[in-house]
PDB file of C-alpha atoms and ligand atoms in Angstrom:
ATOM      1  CA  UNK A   1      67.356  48.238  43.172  1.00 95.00           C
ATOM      2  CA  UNK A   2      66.578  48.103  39.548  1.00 98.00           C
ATOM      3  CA  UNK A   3      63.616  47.526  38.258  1.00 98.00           C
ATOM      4  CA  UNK A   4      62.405  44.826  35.380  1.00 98.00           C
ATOM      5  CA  UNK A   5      59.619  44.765  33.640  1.00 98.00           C
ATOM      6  CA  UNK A   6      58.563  41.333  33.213  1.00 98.00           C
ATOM      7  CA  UNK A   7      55.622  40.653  30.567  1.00 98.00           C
ATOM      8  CA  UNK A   8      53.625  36.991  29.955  1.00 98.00           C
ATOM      9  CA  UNK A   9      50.841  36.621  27.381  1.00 98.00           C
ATOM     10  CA  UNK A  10      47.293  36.597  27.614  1.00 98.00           C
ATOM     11  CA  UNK A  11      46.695  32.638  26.035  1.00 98.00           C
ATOM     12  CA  UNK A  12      45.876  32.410  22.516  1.00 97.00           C
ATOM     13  CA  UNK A  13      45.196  29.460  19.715  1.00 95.00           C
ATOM     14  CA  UNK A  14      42.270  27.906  21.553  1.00 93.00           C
ATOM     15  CA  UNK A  15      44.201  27.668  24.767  1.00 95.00           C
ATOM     16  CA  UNK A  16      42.485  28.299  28.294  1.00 96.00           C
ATOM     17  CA  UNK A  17      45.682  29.038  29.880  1.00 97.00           C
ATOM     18  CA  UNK A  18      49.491  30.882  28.989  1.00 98.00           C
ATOM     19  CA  UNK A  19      52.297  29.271  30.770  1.00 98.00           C
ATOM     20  CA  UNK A  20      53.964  32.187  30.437  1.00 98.00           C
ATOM     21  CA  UNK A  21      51.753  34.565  32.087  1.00 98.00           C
ATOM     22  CA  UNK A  22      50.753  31.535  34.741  1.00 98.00           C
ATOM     23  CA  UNK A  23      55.043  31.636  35.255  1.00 98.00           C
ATOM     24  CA  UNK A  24      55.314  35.051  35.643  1.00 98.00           C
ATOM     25  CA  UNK A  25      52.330  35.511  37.715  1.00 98.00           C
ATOM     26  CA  UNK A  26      53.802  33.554  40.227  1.00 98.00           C
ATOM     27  CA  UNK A  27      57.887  35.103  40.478  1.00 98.00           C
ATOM     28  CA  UNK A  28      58.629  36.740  43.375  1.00 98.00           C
ATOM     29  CA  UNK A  29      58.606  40.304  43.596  1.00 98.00           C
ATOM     30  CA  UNK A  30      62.377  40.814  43.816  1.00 98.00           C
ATOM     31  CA  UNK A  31      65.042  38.806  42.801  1.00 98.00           C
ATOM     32  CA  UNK A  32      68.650  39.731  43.402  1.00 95.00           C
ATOM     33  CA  UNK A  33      69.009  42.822  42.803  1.00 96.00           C
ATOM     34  CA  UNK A  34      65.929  43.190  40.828  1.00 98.00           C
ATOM     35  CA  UNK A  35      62.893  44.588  41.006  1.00 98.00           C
ATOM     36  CA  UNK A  36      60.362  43.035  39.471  1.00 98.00           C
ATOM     37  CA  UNK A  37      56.995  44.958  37.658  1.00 98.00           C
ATOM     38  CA  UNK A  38      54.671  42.310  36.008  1.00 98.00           C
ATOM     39  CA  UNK A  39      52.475  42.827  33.103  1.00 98.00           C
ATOM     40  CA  UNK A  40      49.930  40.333  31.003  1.00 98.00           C
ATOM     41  CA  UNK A  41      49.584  41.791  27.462  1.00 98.00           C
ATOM     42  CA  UNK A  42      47.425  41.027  25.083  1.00 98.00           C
ATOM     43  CA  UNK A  43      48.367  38.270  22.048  1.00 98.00           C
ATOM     44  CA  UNK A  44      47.519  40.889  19.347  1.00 98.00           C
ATOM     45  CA  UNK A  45      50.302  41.904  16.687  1.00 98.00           C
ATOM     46  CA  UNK A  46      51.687  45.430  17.611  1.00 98.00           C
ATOM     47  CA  UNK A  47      49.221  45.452  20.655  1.00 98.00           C
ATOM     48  CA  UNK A  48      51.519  43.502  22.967  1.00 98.00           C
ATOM     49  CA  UNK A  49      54.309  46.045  21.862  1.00 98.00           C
ATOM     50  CA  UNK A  50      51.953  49.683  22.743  1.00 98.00           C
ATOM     51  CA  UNK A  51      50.815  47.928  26.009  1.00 98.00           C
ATOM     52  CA  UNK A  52      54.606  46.929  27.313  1.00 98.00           C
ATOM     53  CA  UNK A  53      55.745  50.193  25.972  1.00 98.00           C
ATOM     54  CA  UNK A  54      53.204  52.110  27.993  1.00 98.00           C
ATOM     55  CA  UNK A  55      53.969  50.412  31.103  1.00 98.00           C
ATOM     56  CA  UNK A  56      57.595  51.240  30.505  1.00 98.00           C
ATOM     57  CA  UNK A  57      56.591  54.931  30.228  1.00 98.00           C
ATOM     58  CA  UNK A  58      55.311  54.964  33.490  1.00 98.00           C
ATOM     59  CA  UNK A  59      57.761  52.289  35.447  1.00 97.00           C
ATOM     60  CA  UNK A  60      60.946  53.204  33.409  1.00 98.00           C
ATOM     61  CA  UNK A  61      62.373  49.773  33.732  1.00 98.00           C
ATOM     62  CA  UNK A  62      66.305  49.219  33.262  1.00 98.00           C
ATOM     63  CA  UNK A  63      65.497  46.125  31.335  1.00 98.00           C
ATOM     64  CA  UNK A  64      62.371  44.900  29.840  1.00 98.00           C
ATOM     65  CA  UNK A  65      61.965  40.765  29.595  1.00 98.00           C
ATOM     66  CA  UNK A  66      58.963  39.256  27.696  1.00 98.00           C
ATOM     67  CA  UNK A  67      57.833  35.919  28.431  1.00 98.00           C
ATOM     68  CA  UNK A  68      56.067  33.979  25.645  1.00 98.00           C
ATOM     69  CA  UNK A  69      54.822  30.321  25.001  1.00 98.00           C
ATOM     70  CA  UNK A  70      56.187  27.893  22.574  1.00 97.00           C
ATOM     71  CA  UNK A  71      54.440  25.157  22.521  1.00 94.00           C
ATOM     72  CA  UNK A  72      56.524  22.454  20.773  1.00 89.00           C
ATOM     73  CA  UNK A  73      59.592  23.398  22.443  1.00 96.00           C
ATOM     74  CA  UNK A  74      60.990  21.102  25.549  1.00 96.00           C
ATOM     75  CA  UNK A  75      63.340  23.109  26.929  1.00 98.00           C
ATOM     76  CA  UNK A  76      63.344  27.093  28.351  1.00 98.00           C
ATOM     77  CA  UNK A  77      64.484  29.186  24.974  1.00 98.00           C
ATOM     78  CA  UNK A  78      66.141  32.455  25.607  1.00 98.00           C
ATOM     79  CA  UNK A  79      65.854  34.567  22.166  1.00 98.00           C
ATOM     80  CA  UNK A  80      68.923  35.768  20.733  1.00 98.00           C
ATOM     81  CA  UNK A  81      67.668  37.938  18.040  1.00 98.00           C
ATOM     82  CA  UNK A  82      64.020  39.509  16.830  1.00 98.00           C
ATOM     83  CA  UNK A  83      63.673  40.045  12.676  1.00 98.00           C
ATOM     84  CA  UNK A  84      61.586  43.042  10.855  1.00 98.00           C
ATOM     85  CA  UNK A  85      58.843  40.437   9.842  1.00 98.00           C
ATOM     86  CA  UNK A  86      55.194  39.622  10.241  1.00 98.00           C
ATOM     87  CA  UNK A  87      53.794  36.236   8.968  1.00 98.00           C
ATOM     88  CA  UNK A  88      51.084  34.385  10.949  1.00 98.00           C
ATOM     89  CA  UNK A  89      50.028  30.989  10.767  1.00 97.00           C
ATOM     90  CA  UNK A  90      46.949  31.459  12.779  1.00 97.00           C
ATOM     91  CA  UNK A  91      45.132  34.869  13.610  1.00 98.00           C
ATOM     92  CA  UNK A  92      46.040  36.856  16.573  1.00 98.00           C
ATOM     93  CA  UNK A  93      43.337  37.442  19.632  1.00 98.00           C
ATOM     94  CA  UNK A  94      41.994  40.407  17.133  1.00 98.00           C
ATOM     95  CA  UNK A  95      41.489  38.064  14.221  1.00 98.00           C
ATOM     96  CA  UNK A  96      44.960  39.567  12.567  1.00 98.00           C
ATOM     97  CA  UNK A  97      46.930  37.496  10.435  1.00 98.00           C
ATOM     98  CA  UNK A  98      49.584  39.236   8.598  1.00 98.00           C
ATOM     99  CA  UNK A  99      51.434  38.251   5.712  1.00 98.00           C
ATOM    100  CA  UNK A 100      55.053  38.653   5.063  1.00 98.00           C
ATOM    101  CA  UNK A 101      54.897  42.757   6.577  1.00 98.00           C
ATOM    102  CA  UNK A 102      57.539  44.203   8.267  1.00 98.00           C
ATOM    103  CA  UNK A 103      56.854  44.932  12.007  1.00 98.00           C
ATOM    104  CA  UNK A 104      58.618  48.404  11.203  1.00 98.00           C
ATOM    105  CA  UNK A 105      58.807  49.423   7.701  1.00 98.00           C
ATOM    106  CA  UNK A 106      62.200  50.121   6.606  1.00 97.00           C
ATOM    107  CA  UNK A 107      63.667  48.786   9.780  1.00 98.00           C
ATOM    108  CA  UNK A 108      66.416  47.088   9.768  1.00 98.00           C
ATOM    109  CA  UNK A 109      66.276  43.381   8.994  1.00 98.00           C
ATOM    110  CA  UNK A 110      66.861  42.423  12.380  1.00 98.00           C
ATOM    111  CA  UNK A 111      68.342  43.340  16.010  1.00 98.00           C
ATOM    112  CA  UNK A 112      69.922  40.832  18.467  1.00 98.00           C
ATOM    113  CA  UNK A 113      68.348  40.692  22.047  1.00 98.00           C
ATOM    114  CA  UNK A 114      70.456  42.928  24.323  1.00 98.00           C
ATOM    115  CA  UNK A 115      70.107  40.667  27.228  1.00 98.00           C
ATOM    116  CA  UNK A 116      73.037  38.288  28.166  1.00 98.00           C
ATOM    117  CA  UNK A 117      71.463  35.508  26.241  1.00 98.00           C
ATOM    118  CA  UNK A 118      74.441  32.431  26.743  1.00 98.00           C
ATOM    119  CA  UNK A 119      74.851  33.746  30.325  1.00 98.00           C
ATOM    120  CA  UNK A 120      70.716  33.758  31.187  1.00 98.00           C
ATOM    121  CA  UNK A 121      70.852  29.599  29.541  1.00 98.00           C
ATOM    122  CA  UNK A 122      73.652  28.162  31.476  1.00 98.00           C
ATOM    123  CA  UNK A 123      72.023  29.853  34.462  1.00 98.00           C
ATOM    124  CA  UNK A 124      68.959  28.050  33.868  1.00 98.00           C
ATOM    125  CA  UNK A 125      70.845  24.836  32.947  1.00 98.00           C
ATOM    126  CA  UNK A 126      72.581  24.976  36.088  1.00 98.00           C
ATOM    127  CA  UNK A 127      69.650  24.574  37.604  1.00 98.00           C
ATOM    128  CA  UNK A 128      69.283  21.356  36.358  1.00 98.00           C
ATOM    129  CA  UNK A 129      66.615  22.446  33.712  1.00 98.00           C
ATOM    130  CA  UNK A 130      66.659  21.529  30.327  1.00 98.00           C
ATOM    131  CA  UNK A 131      67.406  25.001  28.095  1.00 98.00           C
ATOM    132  CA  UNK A 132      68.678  26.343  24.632  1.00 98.00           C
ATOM    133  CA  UNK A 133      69.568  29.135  22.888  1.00 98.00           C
ATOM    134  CA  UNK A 134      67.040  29.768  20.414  1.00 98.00           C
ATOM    135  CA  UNK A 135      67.894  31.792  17.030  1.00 98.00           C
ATOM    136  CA  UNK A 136      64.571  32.212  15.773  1.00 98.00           C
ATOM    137  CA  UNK A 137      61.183  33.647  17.946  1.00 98.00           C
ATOM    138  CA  UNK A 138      59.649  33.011  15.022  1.00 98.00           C
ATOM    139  CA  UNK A 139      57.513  35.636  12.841  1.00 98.00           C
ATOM    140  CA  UNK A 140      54.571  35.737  15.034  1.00 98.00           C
ATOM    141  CA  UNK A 141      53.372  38.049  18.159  1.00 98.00           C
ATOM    142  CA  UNK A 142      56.335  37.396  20.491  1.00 98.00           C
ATOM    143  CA  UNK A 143      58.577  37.914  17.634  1.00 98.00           C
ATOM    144  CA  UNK A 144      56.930  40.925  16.830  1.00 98.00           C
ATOM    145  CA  UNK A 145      56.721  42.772  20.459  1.00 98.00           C
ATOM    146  CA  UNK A 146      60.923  41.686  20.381  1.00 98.00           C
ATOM    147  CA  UNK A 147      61.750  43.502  17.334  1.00 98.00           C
ATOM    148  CA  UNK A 148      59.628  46.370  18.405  1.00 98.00           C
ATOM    149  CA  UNK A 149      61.183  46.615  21.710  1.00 98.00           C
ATOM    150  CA  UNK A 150      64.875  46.308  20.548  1.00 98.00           C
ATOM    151  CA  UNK A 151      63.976  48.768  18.023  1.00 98.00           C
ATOM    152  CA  UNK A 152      62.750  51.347  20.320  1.00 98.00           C
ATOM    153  CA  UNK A 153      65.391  50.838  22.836  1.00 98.00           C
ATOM    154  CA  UNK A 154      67.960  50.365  20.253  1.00 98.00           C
ATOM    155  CA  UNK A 155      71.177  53.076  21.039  1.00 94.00           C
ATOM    156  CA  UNK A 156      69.290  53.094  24.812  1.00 98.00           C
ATOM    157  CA  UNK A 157      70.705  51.461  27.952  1.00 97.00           C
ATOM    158  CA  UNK A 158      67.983  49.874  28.900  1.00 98.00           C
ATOM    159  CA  UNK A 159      68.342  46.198  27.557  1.00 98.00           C
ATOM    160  CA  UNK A 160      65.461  44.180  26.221  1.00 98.00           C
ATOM    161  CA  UNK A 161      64.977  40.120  25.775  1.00 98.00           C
ATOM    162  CA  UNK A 162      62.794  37.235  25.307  1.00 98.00           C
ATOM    163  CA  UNK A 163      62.030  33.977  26.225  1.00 98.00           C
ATOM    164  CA  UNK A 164      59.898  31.114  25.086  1.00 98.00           C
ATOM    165  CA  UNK A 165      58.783  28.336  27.744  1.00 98.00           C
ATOM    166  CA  UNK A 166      56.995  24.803  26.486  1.00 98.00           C
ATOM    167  CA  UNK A 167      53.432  23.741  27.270  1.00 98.00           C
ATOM    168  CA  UNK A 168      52.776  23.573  30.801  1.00 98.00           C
ATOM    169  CA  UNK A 169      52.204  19.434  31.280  1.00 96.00           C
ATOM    170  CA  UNK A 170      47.933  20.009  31.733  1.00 95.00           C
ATOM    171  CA  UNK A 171      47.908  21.668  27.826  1.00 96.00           C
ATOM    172  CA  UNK A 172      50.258  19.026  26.026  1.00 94.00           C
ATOM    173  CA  UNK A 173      48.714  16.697  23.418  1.00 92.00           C
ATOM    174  CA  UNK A 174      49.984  12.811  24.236  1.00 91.00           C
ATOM    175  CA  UNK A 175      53.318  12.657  23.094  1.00 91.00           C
ATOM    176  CA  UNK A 176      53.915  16.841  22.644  1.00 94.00           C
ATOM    177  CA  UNK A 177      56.950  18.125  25.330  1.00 95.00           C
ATOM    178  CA  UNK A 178      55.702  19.759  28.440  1.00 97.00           C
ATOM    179  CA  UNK A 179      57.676  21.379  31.507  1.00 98.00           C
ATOM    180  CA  UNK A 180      55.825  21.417  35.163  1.00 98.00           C
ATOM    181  CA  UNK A 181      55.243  25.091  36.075  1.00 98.00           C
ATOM    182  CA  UNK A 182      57.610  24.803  39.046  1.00 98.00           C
ATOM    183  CA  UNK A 183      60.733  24.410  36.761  1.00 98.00           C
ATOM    184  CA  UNK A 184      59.484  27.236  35.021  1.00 98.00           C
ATOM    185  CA  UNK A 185      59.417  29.269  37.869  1.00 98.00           C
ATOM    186  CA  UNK A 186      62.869  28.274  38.609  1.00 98.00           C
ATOM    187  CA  UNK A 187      64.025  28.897  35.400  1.00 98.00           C
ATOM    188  CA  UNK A 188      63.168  32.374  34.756  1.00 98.00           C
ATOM    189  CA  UNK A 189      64.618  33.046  38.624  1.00 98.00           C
ATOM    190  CA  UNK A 190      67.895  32.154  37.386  1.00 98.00           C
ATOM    191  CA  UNK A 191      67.381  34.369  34.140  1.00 98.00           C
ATOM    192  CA  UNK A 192      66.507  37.164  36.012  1.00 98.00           C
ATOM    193  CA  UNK A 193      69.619  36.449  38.119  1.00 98.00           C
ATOM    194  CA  UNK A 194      71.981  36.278  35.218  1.00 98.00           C
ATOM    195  CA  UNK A 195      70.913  39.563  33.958  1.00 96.00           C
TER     196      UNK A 195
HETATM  197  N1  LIG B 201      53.506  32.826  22.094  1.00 56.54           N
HETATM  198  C1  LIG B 201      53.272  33.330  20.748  1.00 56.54           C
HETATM  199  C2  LIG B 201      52.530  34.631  20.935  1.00 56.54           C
HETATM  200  C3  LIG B 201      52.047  34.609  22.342  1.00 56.54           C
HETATM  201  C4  LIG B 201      52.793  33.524  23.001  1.00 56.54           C
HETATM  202  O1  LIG B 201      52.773  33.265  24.208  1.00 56.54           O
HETATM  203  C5  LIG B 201      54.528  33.413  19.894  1.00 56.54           C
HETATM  204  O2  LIG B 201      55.452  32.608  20.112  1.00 56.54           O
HETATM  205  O3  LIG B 201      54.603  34.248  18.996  1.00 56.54           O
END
């Protein structure tokens, strides 16, 4: 068995609830040939990174997959790359609110996600569930806990990835894209599959 660590976050921007975390929460614990070891972090700018790093410590995971909400997306978003940049619209769950930093200064400029990213979408599509390929996780916490983990595991074999889910149906404004947490769950099964 290998083991995963699987990460959701805590909800942030007025929200009650994190359909990532609520997803997450609610996986199986195996799947295939995984094992899986779930953690809720914290939506705090280099906080979400120490915390999934320190569970990693102690579980060594052979592949580390963060789960993050994005709320005007409609379809499951599998991250293909993290970038060496900080900028937040609204402040984290610590009042941060970076400006155009670097998450690591002097870093490279950016690292692509080491997960099979294409293979991890068409598993979800073939579910029957709408997904994409996403090219930018932005330049705000889940961007930021990305490019820290690729960065630390970078020349490593243990393999590191990301991916956004919409509004669960209960948090949408009228007229916003949602996805029932069922398909969720569905989806990231057939991630974790692809792996
Ligand atoms: N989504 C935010 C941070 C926490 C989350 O679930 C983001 O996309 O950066």
């Amino acid at each position: 068995m290998k083991t995963l660590l699987i990460t959701g976050f805590e909800p942030f921007g007025g929200e009650t609830i994190n359909p990532a975390w609520e997803a997450v929460k609610a996986l199986p614990e195996q799947i295939g040939g995984w094992q899986l070891r779930k953690l809720q972090i914290p939506t705090v700018f280099g906080l979400a990174a120490a915390r999934t790093l320190a569970c990693a410590a102690e579980c060594r995971p052979d592949a580390v997959l963060c789960i993050g909400q994005a709320g005007t997306r409609s379809a499951v978003t599998p991250e293909y790359v993290g970038i060496n940049l900080r900028h937040a619209r609204i402040a984290d769950n610590l009042g941060n609110q970076p400006q155009d930093e670097p998450v690591v200064p002097g870093g490279p400029t950016a690292y692509f996600a080491t997960v099979p990213v294409r293979a991890m979408t068409a598993a979800i599509e073939a579910q029957g569930i709408p997904a994409a390929v996403s090219y930018t996780a932005g330049t705000y916490v889940c961007n930021d806990l990305l490019y820290t983990l690729l960065h630390h595991y970078a020349e490593t074999l243990v393999r590191a990835g990301f991916i956004h889910v919409p509004f669960l149906p209960e948090q949408a404004p009228q007229g916003v894209a949602s996805m029932p947490l069922a398909q969720m769950i569905r989806a990231l099964e057939a991630a974790v599959s692809a792996l």
